[in-house]
C-alpha cells in the first residue's frame, strides 16, 4: 500500500480524487492501492525544555543557557492532533512506500519529515512537488515524483531555522523575563520578531525626537508654468530673500529645451511580499489577511503556489501561458468578463518572451504568483480583489512598454537657474491594462501625476516677464510604518531601498521569510508590543521599553538577523555542503546565545520593565486568564513568602495554595513537589 500524506484535509481530498482513493475512513481515504491521509499544519514540534530534564521546567537564571545535547521532537499536546497522528503512524508503519504531498516549501517539508520521523517510517519516500493544485498539475506531479533525498537540503534549512529559533527564543525569553520582568509578564524575545520590533521602535523614536527645521524654496511662474530653482533649498531666509531680490523685475529667459523619448517596462510579477504590499496599499489588507486570501485561491486551484520570493517564471512555463490567458479570457464575474477586452490585443501573434519575466536562473523551487487558467468561481469580494491584482499583472507583462516623451525646460534669471519637467504618454502600452482602475491615493501615485503633465511649447532664447515666489517650508518627520512599508523594511533588513532591482538583490539578507513575515507582525500585535493607529503601526509602551532594555545588539539588529537568514538560504541551496553549513549555523547560534546569557547575567543595573500590558476587554475572560502560565522566576528566590493564587514556579500550571505548615502547589495530587515552609 502506498501512503500519501498531505498538509490539509482539503488538499488530501483533491489528491485522493485524482488517484482514485475514494473510500472514506476515519483520518484517511483509501482506494486504487493508495491510502491518503493528512496533517493540519504542525502535528510535531521540537521538545520543550522540561522534556529534556524536569529541572528545566523551572525558570531560573542558573539553568541558562539551555542547550540540549541533541534536539528531539514530540507530538503536540492536543487530543485531535494525537488522534490523527496515531492514524498516520499506523498507516506508515505498514506502508510499502510513502509519498510526501506536503506544501512544496521549506515549512511543508519540515512538517511532514517530522511526522515521518516520529512515526518511525522506514519505507522508501517519494516527493510530490507541484506549483499549483489544478487536476492537471497533480497528475503531472504524480507522473514525475521525485526522490525525497533531492529535498534534504530544504529539510536541513527548515530544521536549522527551527532549532535556531528554539535556542534564541527559549533562552532569551527566559533570560529577559527572569532578569528584567515583573508582575508575571513574560518578555518574549525572538530571532526575527525582536529585530522587527526594533525597526518599529526606532522609527517611532525618530518621529518623536524629530525637530522640524525651516527651509525656503525659490520658484517662478512663467507662461502659467511653475519653474523651480535648481539650487534646491535655501537653509536661511536671508539667503532666499537675496536670491529673490536678484531676480525680481528681471526678465526670464529660456536657455535650453531638451526632449527625449523613454520607455517604461511592465511591473514585475508578484512574489508574496510585493502582493502583500500592494494589497495593504490598495485595500488596507493586513499581511496575514493577504496571505490567507492568496493561500485560499491556491487551494481552490485559481492561482499558483503563493509562498514565493521570486518575481520570475521559469522558461518551461512560457508554452503554457496562452492556455492560462485563455482561462482568464473566459473568466466571468456576475456575467461580466473583466479580462476579455484586455487579452484581445494579445491575440493573433506569439506572446513576447523577455528575460524580465522568463528566467529559470532566478527561480529555485517555485515561480512567481500567477493565475492557473482555471476560471474562478464563488470568490468572496476580498478574494476577487487579490485575484484581480494577480490576473492583471500577469496580463500586463505581455503588453509592450509604455512609451513617453519627456521635456525638460531650463530657464535663467540673472545667475539663478530654473527648471521644469513635463512628461507626455505617447503609447500607454501596459498601462492600458490599468486604465479603468481607481488610482491609489498614496504618494507614489501623486508623484506620478505631477510628473505626467504636458508643458506648453517653449523655444530656446524666448524671454518675458515672470512672477517669482519664495515659499517657506518645514522639514517633516519620517512616516510611521504601515504594514506595506514594514514588509519592505523586513525584506531589506531595514534599509530604505526604492529601486526595484537593488531591492531584489537585497532579499538574500532580508529578515524572516516571505511566508513567515505576516505571522511575525501578527505575533507582535498579539503580544501587545505594537498597535495599529488607523493604517500606521506604532510600538506600545511595553514594546518600546522592551527594546530599550535590550543592550545586546545581536538580539535586535535587523542587519545581523539578515546575515543569519542568508546562511539559512545557503543551507537550502547548497545541495552538497548543507550539513556543514547547518552545523556552522547552529554552532554559531549556540555561541551567541551563551554570550548573550553571560552578558545579561552580569548586568548589575537593576533595570526592570515597568509597563505591563493589560488584556483587551474584548478577549479577557478573567483576571487569571490574562496571566501567563509560564512562571516569572522561582518563588523561593524572591524576598518574602509566596503569594496564594500565583502561578506555581515549578510546574507552571498549578496555583500557589496555603497549607498548615507550608505553601504548595494545587497540582500536588498530579505530582508537583513544590513546597515552601512558612517563615518562623
XYZ file of C-alpha atoms in Angstrom:
680
model
C 0.000 0.000 0.000
C 1.256 3.492 -0.886
C 0.581 6.102 1.806
C 0.224 9.714 0.663
C 0.370 12.424 3.332
C -0.901 15.937 2.586
C -0.805 19.050 4.757
C -4.553 19.689 4.906
C -7.715 17.570 4.620
C -8.937 19.650 1.641
C -5.684 19.021 -0.250
C -5.826 15.332 0.648
C -9.355 15.075 -0.777
C -8.224 16.603 -4.090
C -5.280 14.217 -4.321
C -7.434 11.211 -3.356
C -9.961 12.071 -6.076
C -7.251 12.278 -8.741
C -5.554 8.985 -7.818
C -8.775 7.056 -7.146
C -8.695 6.739 -3.344
C -12.431 7.290 -2.940
C -13.275 5.209 0.147
C -13.529 7.342 3.294
C -12.171 6.205 6.667
C -11.512 7.946 9.976
C -8.474 10.107 9.231
C -7.711 8.880 5.717
C -9.038 7.943 2.259
C -8.318 4.617 0.550
C -8.524 3.041 -2.891
C -6.607 2.006 -6.015
C -3.615 0.901 -3.926
C -3.359 4.232 -2.077
C -4.121 5.491 1.409
C -4.292 9.301 1.560
C -4.005 10.906 4.987
C -3.227 14.398 6.207
C -1.820 16.634 8.887
C -3.302 20.006 9.772
C -0.188 22.120 10.000
C 2.379 21.084 12.572
C 1.499 17.825 14.321
C 5.001 17.635 15.768
C 7.244 20.252 17.336
C 10.653 20.492 18.960
C 10.650 19.231 22.516
C 10.241 21.794 25.271
C 12.961 22.281 27.927
C 11.217 20.099 30.529
C 11.157 17.210 28.038
C 14.948 17.023 28.293
C 15.166 17.325 32.084
C 12.461 18.087 34.642
C 14.542 20.797 36.311
C 14.397 22.894 33.119
C 10.697 23.413 33.737
C 11.674 25.841 36.476
C 12.569 29.330 35.263
C 15.935 30.113 36.878
C 18.952 32.093 35.708
C 21.412 29.429 36.778
C 19.788 26.960 34.352
C 20.646 29.198 31.390
C 21.729 28.749 28.686
C 19.678 25.625 27.969
C 21.385 23.820 25.080
C 20.310 20.190 24.607
C 22.984 17.742 23.517
C 20.607 16.548 20.808
C 17.298 18.107 19.803
C 14.224 15.902 19.716
C 10.641 16.220 18.539
C 7.316 15.450 20.181
C 3.673 15.222 19.170
C 1.783 18.367 20.143
C -0.265 18.289 23.335
C -3.665 18.270 21.651
C -6.159 15.407 21.632
C -7.178 15.972 17.989
C -3.520 16.079 16.942
C -2.711 12.908 18.886
C -5.646 11.066 17.354
C -4.666 11.994 13.795
C -1.020 11.199 14.448
C -1.996 7.728 15.719
C -3.818 7.139 12.409
C -0.813 8.314 10.398
C 1.587 6.228 12.494
C -0.468 3.082 11.940
C -0.637 3.642 8.169
C 3.054 4.458 7.809
C 4.329 1.509 9.799
C 2.596 -0.917 7.429
C 3.207 1.071 4.210
C 5.225 -0.220 1.258
C 6.149 3.337 0.328
C 5.218 6.917 1.218
C 4.583 9.945 -0.969
C 5.194 13.239 0.806
C 2.453 15.516 -0.589
C 3.129 18.339 1.858
C 3.206 22.002 0.942
C 6.044 22.398 -1.540
C 8.229 24.676 0.567
C 10.625 24.691 3.492
C 7.936 24.642 6.194
C 5.904 21.966 4.399
C 8.981 19.783 4.124
C 9.706 20.153 7.830
C 6.115 19.371 8.891
C 5.964 16.080 7.015
C 9.513 14.955 7.763
C 8.933 15.325 11.492
C 5.728 13.298 11.272
C 7.504 10.536 9.352
C 10.372 10.520 11.849
C 8.062 10.388 14.865
C 6.007 7.623 13.213
C 9.291 5.704 12.663
C 8.571 5.201 8.974
C 11.268 3.066 7.341
C 9.922 2.505 3.815
C 11.069 4.445 0.698
C 9.726 8.016 0.381
C 8.941 9.979 -2.781
C 8.142 13.695 -3.022
C 5.206 15.295 -4.849
C 6.411 18.747 -5.876
C 3.859 20.974 -7.616
C 3.287 24.706 -8.012
C -0.487 24.642 -8.385
C -3.375 22.489 -7.193
C -5.093 22.024 -10.556
C -6.007 18.476 -11.557
C -3.501 18.662 -14.396
C -0.685 19.772 -12.060
C -1.449 16.974 -9.581
C -1.456 14.363 -12.368
C 1.813 15.703 -13.767
C 3.321 15.702 -10.276
C 2.407 12.060 -9.667
C 3.842 11.152 -13.057
C 7.138 12.859 -12.118
C 7.593 12.017 -8.429
C 10.978 13.000 -7.008
C 13.209 11.143 -4.606
C 12.931 12.671 -1.137
C 16.722 12.901 -0.909
C 16.609 15.673 -3.524
C 14.999 17.889 -0.858
C 17.351 17.035 2.001
C 18.955 20.496 1.935
C 15.492 22.073 2.120
C 14.691 19.979 5.187
C 18.015 20.848 6.820
C 17.323 24.545 6.263
C 13.904 24.192 7.905
C 15.364 22.167 10.777
C 18.170 24.689 11.299
C 15.646 27.523 11.342
C 13.502 25.725 13.939
C 16.487 24.848 16.142
C 17.861 28.383 15.834
C 14.517 29.887 16.813
C 14.313 27.496 19.797
C 17.826 28.291 21.000
C 17.413 32.032 20.834
C 13.708 32.276 21.650
C 13.593 29.937 24.652
C 16.838 31.150 26.219
C 16.408 34.861 25.561
C 12.746 34.891 26.629
C 13.510 33.182 29.935
C 16.646 35.261 30.418
C 14.931 38.630 29.995
C 11.787 37.529 31.801
C 13.692 36.439 34.905
C 16.189 39.287 34.886
C 14.030 42.243 33.948
C 10.369 41.241 34.091
C 7.894 41.727 36.883
C 4.208 41.206 37.628
C 4.450 37.780 35.962
C 4.661 39.333 32.491
C 6.633 37.204 30.034
C 9.076 39.212 27.909
C 9.001 37.407 24.599
C 12.209 37.548 22.538
C 12.503 36.063 19.052
C 15.162 35.733 16.366
C 13.031 37.670 13.859
C 10.293 39.289 15.949
C 12.676 41.320 18.128
C 14.627 42.938 15.242
C 11.274 43.666 13.583
C 10.013 45.310 16.773
C 13.278 47.262 16.942
C 12.638 48.665 13.448
C 9.237 49.966 14.597
C 10.533 51.331 17.917
C 13.484 53.060 16.250
C 11.214 54.659 13.651
C 8.914 55.940 16.407
C 11.946 57.326 18.251
C 12.968 59.239 15.119
C 9.429 60.618 14.821
C 9.145 61.591 18.490
C 12.545 63.280 18.575
C 12.300 64.944 15.206
C 12.818 68.704 15.257
C 11.303 70.472 12.231
C 13.598 72.931 10.522
C 12.552 75.646 8.100
C 13.795 75.949 4.552
C 12.854 78.181 1.637
C 12.100 77.250 -1.957
C 12.532 79.771 -4.779
C 10.255 79.354 -7.780
C 8.794 81.486 -10.513
C 5.781 81.329 -12.815
C 6.476 81.952 -16.485
C 3.707 81.466 -19.081
C 1.480 79.784 -16.480
C 4.179 77.211 -15.786
C 5.973 76.929 -12.456
C 9.763 76.661 -12.685
C 11.785 75.746 -9.582
C 15.293 76.978 -8.791
C 17.840 74.229 -9.415
C 19.901 75.300 -6.416
C 17.418 73.475 -4.233
C 16.548 74.523 -0.705
C 17.750 77.681 0.969
C 18.540 76.966 4.600
C 18.145 80.602 5.723
C 15.504 83.146 4.878
C 18.155 85.781 4.228
C 19.805 83.632 1.578
C 16.460 83.020 -0.103
C 15.475 86.697 0.006
C 18.807 87.661 -1.528
C 18.196 85.293 -4.446
C 14.612 86.585 -4.741
C 15.783 90.216 -4.907
C 18.322 89.256 -7.546
C 15.652 88.013 -9.954
C 12.718 90.283 -9.096
C 11.836 92.550 -12.023
C 14.403 90.926 -14.316
C 13.307 89.005 -17.446
C 13.094 85.208 -17.535
C 14.944 83.604 -20.464
C 14.550 80.034 -21.714
C 18.096 78.719 -22.071
C 17.504 75.095 -23.039
C 14.672 72.870 -24.282
C 15.519 69.183 -24.150
C 13.204 66.497 -25.498
C 13.750 62.779 -25.269
C 11.647 59.680 -25.601
C 11.634 56.955 -22.999
C 10.131 53.581 -22.191
C 8.722 52.123 -19.002
C 8.670 48.331 -18.707
C 5.678 46.496 -17.252
C 5.940 45.901 -13.495
C 7.314 42.544 -12.369
C 5.059 39.650 -11.483
C 4.150 39.273 -7.833
C 6.070 37.452 -5.185
C 4.330 37.137 -1.822
C 5.827 40.265 -0.284
C 5.048 42.535 -3.238
C 1.477 41.197 -3.304
C 1.094 41.885 0.421
C 2.499 45.380 -0.064
C 0.091 46.110 -2.926
C -2.938 44.764 -1.029
C -2.052 46.846 2.010
C -1.704 49.996 -0.092
C -4.769 49.446 -2.213
C -7.224 47.671 0.102
C -5.656 48.134 3.586
C -5.443 44.340 3.953
C -3.021 43.141 6.617
C -0.117 40.952 5.546
C -1.730 37.980 7.262
C -5.074 38.591 5.565
C -3.429 38.762 2.143
C -1.512 35.542 2.812
C -4.728 33.786 3.860
C -6.547 35.045 0.763
C -3.867 34.027 -1.734
C -3.476 30.669 0.063
C -7.230 30.151 -0.340
C -7.016 30.995 -4.053
C -4.169 28.477 -4.389
C -6.101 25.718 -2.657
C -9.119 26.480 -4.837
C -6.828 25.960 -7.876
C -7.133 29.545 -9.190
C -3.569 30.766 -8.542
C -0.155 29.116 -8.184
C 1.860 28.445 -5.022
C 1.945 31.679 -3.020
C 4.825 31.475 -0.525
C 7.470 32.564 -3.000
C 10.215 35.181 -3.075
C 10.808 35.407 -6.823
C 9.101 37.582 -9.436
C 10.208 35.415 -12.386
C 8.795 32.455 -14.298
C 10.891 29.503 -15.402
C 11.267 29.052 -19.150
C 9.128 25.910 -19.191
C 6.076 27.973 -18.155
C 6.131 30.002 -21.406
C 4.355 27.391 -23.596
C 1.539 27.167 -21.022
C 0.860 30.932 -20.907
C -1.594 31.053 -23.873
C -3.732 28.444 -22.123
C -3.625 30.481 -18.901
C -4.677 33.626 -20.765
C -7.489 31.694 -22.411
C -8.769 30.733 -18.952
C -8.716 34.392 -17.931
C -10.476 35.315 -21.184
C -13.342 33.014 -20.212
C -13.500 34.231 -16.605
C -16.740 35.954 -15.655
C -17.863 37.717 -12.511
C -21.612 38.435 -12.279
C -21.932 37.779 -16.004
C -19.155 40.217 -16.924
C -15.846 39.087 -18.459
C -13.371 41.599 -16.926
C -10.262 40.346 -18.727
C -11.545 39.559 -22.230
C -11.003 43.069 -23.630
C -7.553 43.246 -22.033
C -6.463 39.951 -23.602
C -7.799 40.624 -27.124
C -4.847 42.865 -28.118
C -2.512 39.923 -27.363
C -4.298 37.572 -29.770
C -3.118 36.548 -33.228
C 0.621 36.701 -32.506
C 3.167 34.862 -30.321
C 3.463 36.162 -26.777
C 6.674 38.105 -26.120
C 9.294 36.225 -24.096
C 11.596 38.532 -22.145
C 14.267 37.917 -19.506
C 12.399 40.282 -17.187
C 9.633 37.671 -16.981
C 11.128 34.292 -18.020
C 14.447 33.451 -16.403
C 14.961 29.956 -14.990
C 18.160 31.053 -13.245
C 16.064 33.336 -10.978
C 13.651 30.548 -9.990
C 14.503 27.952 -7.354
C 11.600 25.831 -6.094
C 8.648 27.895 -7.307
C 7.978 30.670 -9.784
C 6.133 33.972 -9.300
C 2.442 34.013 -8.385
C 0.245 33.791 -11.491
C -3.255 32.537 -12.361
C -3.566 28.853 -13.209
C -6.024 29.434 -16.038
C -8.900 27.820 -14.144
C -11.771 30.363 -14.322
C -12.521 31.308 -10.701
C -15.968 30.893 -9.215
C -17.532 31.551 -5.828
C -14.966 34.122 -4.701
C -15.526 36.489 -1.809
C -15.056 40.200 -2.539
C -11.650 40.122 -0.860
C -10.543 37.034 -2.807
C -11.678 38.656 -6.026
C -9.645 41.781 -5.248
C -6.489 39.724 -4.758
C -7.172 37.565 -7.816
C -7.724 40.712 -9.897
C -4.279 42.037 -8.953
C -2.600 38.736 -9.877
C -4.554 38.379 -13.130
C -3.905 41.912 -14.384
C -0.222 41.761 -13.500
C 0.062 38.521 -15.490
C -1.712 40.076 -18.498
C 0.346 43.276 -18.266
C 3.746 41.563 -18.593
C 2.860 40.552 -22.174
C 1.976 44.106 -23.181
C 4.502 46.434 -24.806
C 6.412 49.040 -22.825
C 4.726 52.315 -22.025
C 6.241 54.959 -24.326
C 6.510 58.577 -23.237
C 8.083 61.846 -24.275
C 9.877 63.847 -21.636
C 10.533 67.553 -21.963
C 12.997 69.393 -19.722
C 12.938 73.177 -19.978
C 15.690 75.211 -18.345
C 15.450 78.943 -17.788
C 17.525 81.645 -16.179
C 17.109 84.986 -14.471
C 20.454 86.702 -13.962
C 22.647 83.929 -12.477
C 19.783 81.908 -10.983
C 18.791 78.784 -12.929
C 15.279 77.289 -13.013
C 13.896 74.055 -14.408
C 10.596 72.304 -15.103
C 9.921 68.781 -16.372
C 6.944 67.502 -18.316
C 6.023 64.006 -19.378
C 3.569 63.034 -22.087
C 2.367 59.469 -22.622
C 2.749 58.605 -26.329
C 1.610 54.980 -26.116
C 0.252 53.661 -22.806
C 1.292 50.084 -23.599
C 0.904 48.001 -20.421
C -0.660 50.931 -18.589
C -3.851 50.434 -20.588
C -4.422 47.254 -18.527
C -4.933 49.509 -15.509
C -6.665 52.405 -17.276
C -10.051 51.791 -15.651
C -8.696 51.095 -12.186
C -9.272 53.630 -9.476
C -5.965 55.281 -8.812
C -4.370 54.910 -5.402
C -4.030 57.979 -3.227
C -0.581 57.091 -1.977
C 2.438 59.327 -2.506
C 3.831 57.298 -5.410
C 0.672 57.878 -7.456
C 0.592 61.573 -6.582
C 4.198 61.911 -7.692
C 3.409 60.191 -10.996
C 0.506 62.565 -11.601
C 2.777 65.562 -11.048
C 5.409 64.199 -13.426
C 2.922 63.327 -16.152
C 1.978 66.825 -17.222
C 2.094 68.343 -20.671
C 4.082 71.564 -20.952
C 3.412 74.453 -23.333
C 5.742 74.715 -26.322
C 8.852 76.644 -25.268
C 11.589 77.957 -27.599
C 15.201 78.416 -26.659
C 16.012 82.106 -26.326
C 12.486 83.314 -25.675
C 12.157 85.758 -22.815
C 9.496 87.565 -20.826
C 8.029 88.589 -17.525
C 7.622 86.142 -14.680
C 6.329 86.077 -11.117
C 8.839 84.826 -8.533
C 7.850 83.322 -5.187
C 9.817 82.448 -2.074
C 7.960 79.839 -0.060
C 8.793 78.863 3.499
C 8.513 75.131 4.170
C 9.419 72.840 7.042
C 11.194 69.524 7.096
C 8.889 66.674 8.051
C 9.418 63.713 10.351
C 9.825 60.195 8.970
C 6.497 58.495 8.391
C 5.357 55.695 10.716
C 5.496 52.229 9.256
C 2.453 50.796 7.566
C 2.307 47.046 7.025
C 3.373 47.678 3.437
C 6.470 49.679 4.341
C 7.298 47.349 7.257
C 7.240 44.352 4.912
C 9.633 46.191 2.595
C 11.871 47.057 5.552
C 11.947 43.393 6.618
C 12.771 42.428 3.040
C 15.814 44.741 3.015
C 16.868 44.361 6.672
C 15.710 47.866 7.491
C 17.438 49.695 4.652
C 15.407 52.231 2.695
C 15.537 50.997 -0.903
C 13.204 52.299 -3.609
C 14.947 50.782 -6.633
C 13.240 47.518 -7.574
C 16.378 45.763 -8.875
C 18.506 46.735 -5.868
C 15.717 45.654 -3.515
C 15.571 42.272 -5.249
C 19.320 41.857 -4.783
C 18.978 42.536 -1.043
C 16.324 39.836 -0.493
C 19.116 37.410 0.387
C 19.703 39.304 3.624
C 16.100 40.157 4.463
C 14.774 39.189 7.886
C 12.232 36.391 8.045
C 10.891 34.578 5.009
C 8.059 35.811 2.789
C 5.862 33.061 4.218
C 6.585 33.972 7.860
C 6.694 37.775 7.888
C 2.934 38.131 8.207
C 2.938 35.792 11.211
C 5.796 37.740 12.815
C 3.860 41.003 12.517
C 0.700 39.377 13.901
C 2.702 37.922 16.806
C 3.869 41.415 17.738
C 0.247 42.590 17.713
C -0.942 39.648 19.804
C 1.792 40.189 22.365
C 0.805 43.855 22.576
C 4.242 45.097 21.530
C 2.790 47.072 18.616
C -0.588 48.616 17.794
C -2.450 49.971 14.795
C -3.234 53.656 14.545
C -5.513 53.814 11.505
C -3.250 52.438 8.743
C 0.011 53.025 10.619
C 1.900 50.802 13.042
C 3.327 52.134 16.302
C 5.012 50.462 19.272
C 3.169 50.160 22.566
C 4.891 51.412 25.746
C 5.811 47.808 26.570
C 7.305 47.243 23.121
C 9.323 50.440 23.404
C 10.528 49.575 26.885
C 11.469 46.036 25.895
C 13.723 47.254 23.076
C 15.198 49.821 25.460
C 16.063 47.020 27.874
C 17.933 45.030 25.235
C 21.530 46.191 25.083
C 22.715 43.107 23.198
C 22.834 44.153 19.554
C 22.688 40.527 18.393
C 19.071 40.329 19.549
C 17.682 43.424 17.870
C 19.837 44.128 14.826
C 17.969 43.627 11.559
C 21.289 43.551 9.732
C 22.708 40.726 11.851
C 19.457 38.785 11.609
C 19.645 39.257 7.845
C 23.071 37.599 7.888
C 21.536 34.602 9.701
C 18.782 34.450 7.088
C 21.406 34.408 4.348
C 23.058 31.397 5.978
C 19.710 29.592 6.114
C 19.228 30.235 2.404
C 22.734 28.901 1.782
C 21.797 25.655 3.565
C 18.718 25.293 1.366
C 20.515 25.927 -1.915
C 23.798 24.099 -1.412
C 22.987 20.512 -2.361
C 26.450 19.249 -1.388
C 27.594 21.100 1.737
C 24.279 21.737 3.513
C 25.182 19.610 6.547
C 28.364 21.557 7.255
C 26.696 24.935 6.721
C 23.860 23.877 9.047
C 26.318 22.755 11.752
C 28.201 26.051 11.467
C 24.935 27.992 11.731
C 23.756 26.131 14.856
C 27.214 26.245 16.490
C 27.359 29.970 15.834
C 23.965 30.499 17.435
C 24.946 28.394 20.462
C 27.997 30.578 20.937
C 25.955 33.779 20.530
C 23.246 32.608 22.942
C 25.881 31.734 25.549
C 27.486 35.132 25.061
C 24.147 36.950 25.485
C 23.249 34.961 28.613
C 26.590 35.765 30.235
C 26.274 39.462 29.395
C 22.787 39.734 30.879
C 23.669 37.698 33.957
C 26.481 40.142 34.632
C 24.219 43.201 34.363
C 24.058 44.944 37.766
C 21.944 47.899 36.653
C 18.772 46.525 38.312
C 16.695 47.584 35.288
C 13.099 46.333 35.191
C 10.140 46.555 32.836
C 7.697 48.951 34.454
C 4.871 48.875 31.892
C 2.531 45.901 31.931
C 0.163 45.252 29.048
C -3.454 44.765 30.022
C -5.551 42.099 28.332
C -8.041 43.753 25.945
C -11.578 43.777 27.329
C -12.872 42.049 24.203
C -10.740 38.970 24.818
C -10.162 38.927 28.566
C -12.163 36.167 30.252
C -10.954 36.783 33.763
C -8.027 38.228 35.618
C -6.420 34.830 35.833
C -6.859 34.240 32.091
C -4.735 37.295 31.355
C -1.807 35.949 33.396
C 0.810 33.887 31.572
C 1.013 30.262 32.604
C 4.784 30.390 32.409
C 6.399 31.419 35.702
C 8.458 34.541 36.045
C 11.080 33.085 38.333
C 11.450 30.653 41.207
C 9.353 31.970 44.074
C 11.790 30.552 46.593
C 14.420 33.014 45.405
C 12.158 36.036 45.881
C 12.206 38.060 49.026
C 9.243 37.249 51.251
C 6.845 34.340 51.126
C 4.968 33.077 48.040
C 1.533 34.566 47.400
C -1.617 32.494 47.234
C -3.038 32.314 43.721
C 0.317 32.878 41.975
C 1.382 30.532 39.180
C 3.430 27.626 40.509
C 7.088 28.323 39.652
C 7.894 24.606 39.384
C 5.202 23.129 37.115
C 3.920 26.393 35.630
C 0.329 25.113 35.651
C -0.932 24.929 39.235
C -1.623 27.772 41.664
C 0.041 28.510 44.991
C -2.112 27.346 47.923
C -1.557 27.715 51.681
C -1.400 24.575 53.801
C -0.944 24.075 57.546
C 2.839 24.394 57.618
C 3.882 25.428 54.108
C 2.881 26.868 50.753
C 2.453 24.317 47.985
C 1.049 23.714 44.503
C -2.596 22.994 43.779
C -1.421 20.194 41.485
C 0.288 18.249 44.274
C -2.001 15.287 43.548
C -0.683 15.265 39.970
C 2.887 15.008 41.279
C 4.119 18.600 41.596
C 6.576 18.712 44.535
C 6.766 22.486 45.001
C 6.793 23.322 48.754
C 7.968 26.373 50.749
C 7.704 26.140 54.576
C 6.315 29.123 56.468
C 8.900 31.533 57.802
C 9.460 31.093 61.505
